[in-house]
Amino acid sequence: MKQLKYMLLFSLLLWGTTSCSDDSLDDNSIFDTEAVERNEFDTWLLNNYVYPYNIDFKYRMEYKESDTSYNLVPADFDKSVAMAKLVKYLWIDSYVEVMGNQRSFICTYGPKMIHLIGSPAYDEGQIKLGTAEGGLKVTLYNVNALDADVVDVAMLNRWYFRTMHHEFAHILHQTIEFQQEFYEISSGQYTGSGWVNISDETALARGFITAYGSNEVHEDFAEMVSNYVTHDADWWSEQMSIAGSGATYIEQKLELVKEYMTDSWEIDLDSLRDIVQRRSEQVIYLDLKNLND
């Protein structure tokens, strides 16, 4: 019986081999072998994002990379060019500078993709400014609101760069978690989704730098980082005056954030803020329309 089974198996294998050999091979590959056609901007992105930092900067909105629960539109081409130059100058180059002009930090820990969306994303009456997904991708919304002719630094920070620093802070703490002491300062005071019902002034009095920071502890941490580096010392002092007794808790958090950034990443947060502030003042001289560097 075993011999019969083996003979049948051999016959089937022989038939399969013969039948395959009778098939003619198609000269056309199932893969796309056409050379990629790149415009000048694509080449600029290769030289300024992909090659030095391993970051894929996607300005053509891709369905599979977008949150389909929102009604979104693509970013305009000229707005994308301006945003790519701004992100590099105000965010990437700031971290490169604070790390002693070493690119390895952003190359290793920076997001692997930055995806631009032209329109805002509305979430229960609130506007979502950006998202970070597992340390791999940052999505920036409302890019079409950017005006490359009138550089408004406060607007840039409010809509985009506070978001970039916020989302990157998430990437950092997802890699190395911050101290347990930070969890304890406002334990029991976080509001969850109820943050939408309180003002920034009320949040300050409760010990949070923004209302969104009162959402939960990781948002609190990210808001501390992003608001500290994107605002100058006068703004921070003003917020502490408004906070009153809440300033004690905010300053405690700030000390822990500074300690975390130094101990975990060898980044002096005050130096990073100085760099960001200087670059924010100089951004008015940046050519946001021409790919000339």
CSV table of N, CA and C in Angstrom, one decimal, residues 56 58 60-68 113 115 133 137:
chain,number,residue,atom,x,y,z
A,56,ASP,N,10.2,60.4,5.1
A,56,ASP,CA,9.4,60.5,3.9
A,56,ASP,C,8.4,61.6,4.1
A,58,LYS,N,5.5,63.4,2.7
A,58,LYS,CA,4.4,63.2,1.8
A,58,LYS,C,3.5,64.4,1.7
A,60,ARG,N,1.6,64.8,-1.3
A,60,ARG,CA,0.5,64.4,-2.0
A,60,ARG,C,-0.4,63.5,-1.1
A,61,MET,N,-1.6,64.0,-0.8
A,61,MET,CA,-2.4,63.2,0.2
A,61,MET,C,-2.6,61.8,-0.3
A,62,GLU,N,-2.3,60.8,0.6
A,62,GLU,CA,-2.6,59.5,0.2
A,62,GLU,C,-3.7,58.9,1.0
A,63,TYR,N,-4.6,58.2,0.4
A,63,TYR,CA,-5.8,57.7,1.0
A,63,TYR,C,-5.5,56.8,2.2
A,64,LYS,N,-4.5,55.9,1.9
A,64,LYS,CA,-4.2,54.9,2.9
A,64,LYS,C,-3.5,55.5,4.1
A,65,GLU,N,-2.9,56.7,4.0
A,65,GLU,CA,-2.2,57.3,5.1
A,65,GLU,C,-3.1,58.3,5.8
A,66,SER,N,-4.3,58.5,5.3
A,66,SER,CA,-5.2,59.5,5.8
A,66,SER,C,-6.3,58.9,6.7
A,67,ASP,N,-6.8,59.7,7.6
A,67,ASP,CA,-7.9,59.2,8.5
A,67,ASP,C,-9.2,59.5,7.8
A,68,THR,N,-9.8,58.4,7.3
A,68,THR,CA,-11.0,58.5,6.5
A,68,THR,C,-12.3,58.8,7.2
A,113,MET,N,7.8,59.5,8.7
A,113,MET,CA,6.9,60.1,7.7
A,113,MET,C,6.3,61.3,8.2
A,115,HIS,N,3.2,63.7,6.9
A,115,HIS,CA,2.1,63.7,5.9
A,115,HIS,C,1.3,65.0,6.0
A,133,GLU,N,1.7,58.9,15.2
A,133,GLU,CA,1.3,57.5,15.3
A,133,GLU,C,2.5,56.6,15.6
A,137,LYS,N,4.9,58.3,12.3
A,137,LYS,CA,4.3,59.2,11.3
A,137,LYS,C,3.7,60.4,12.1
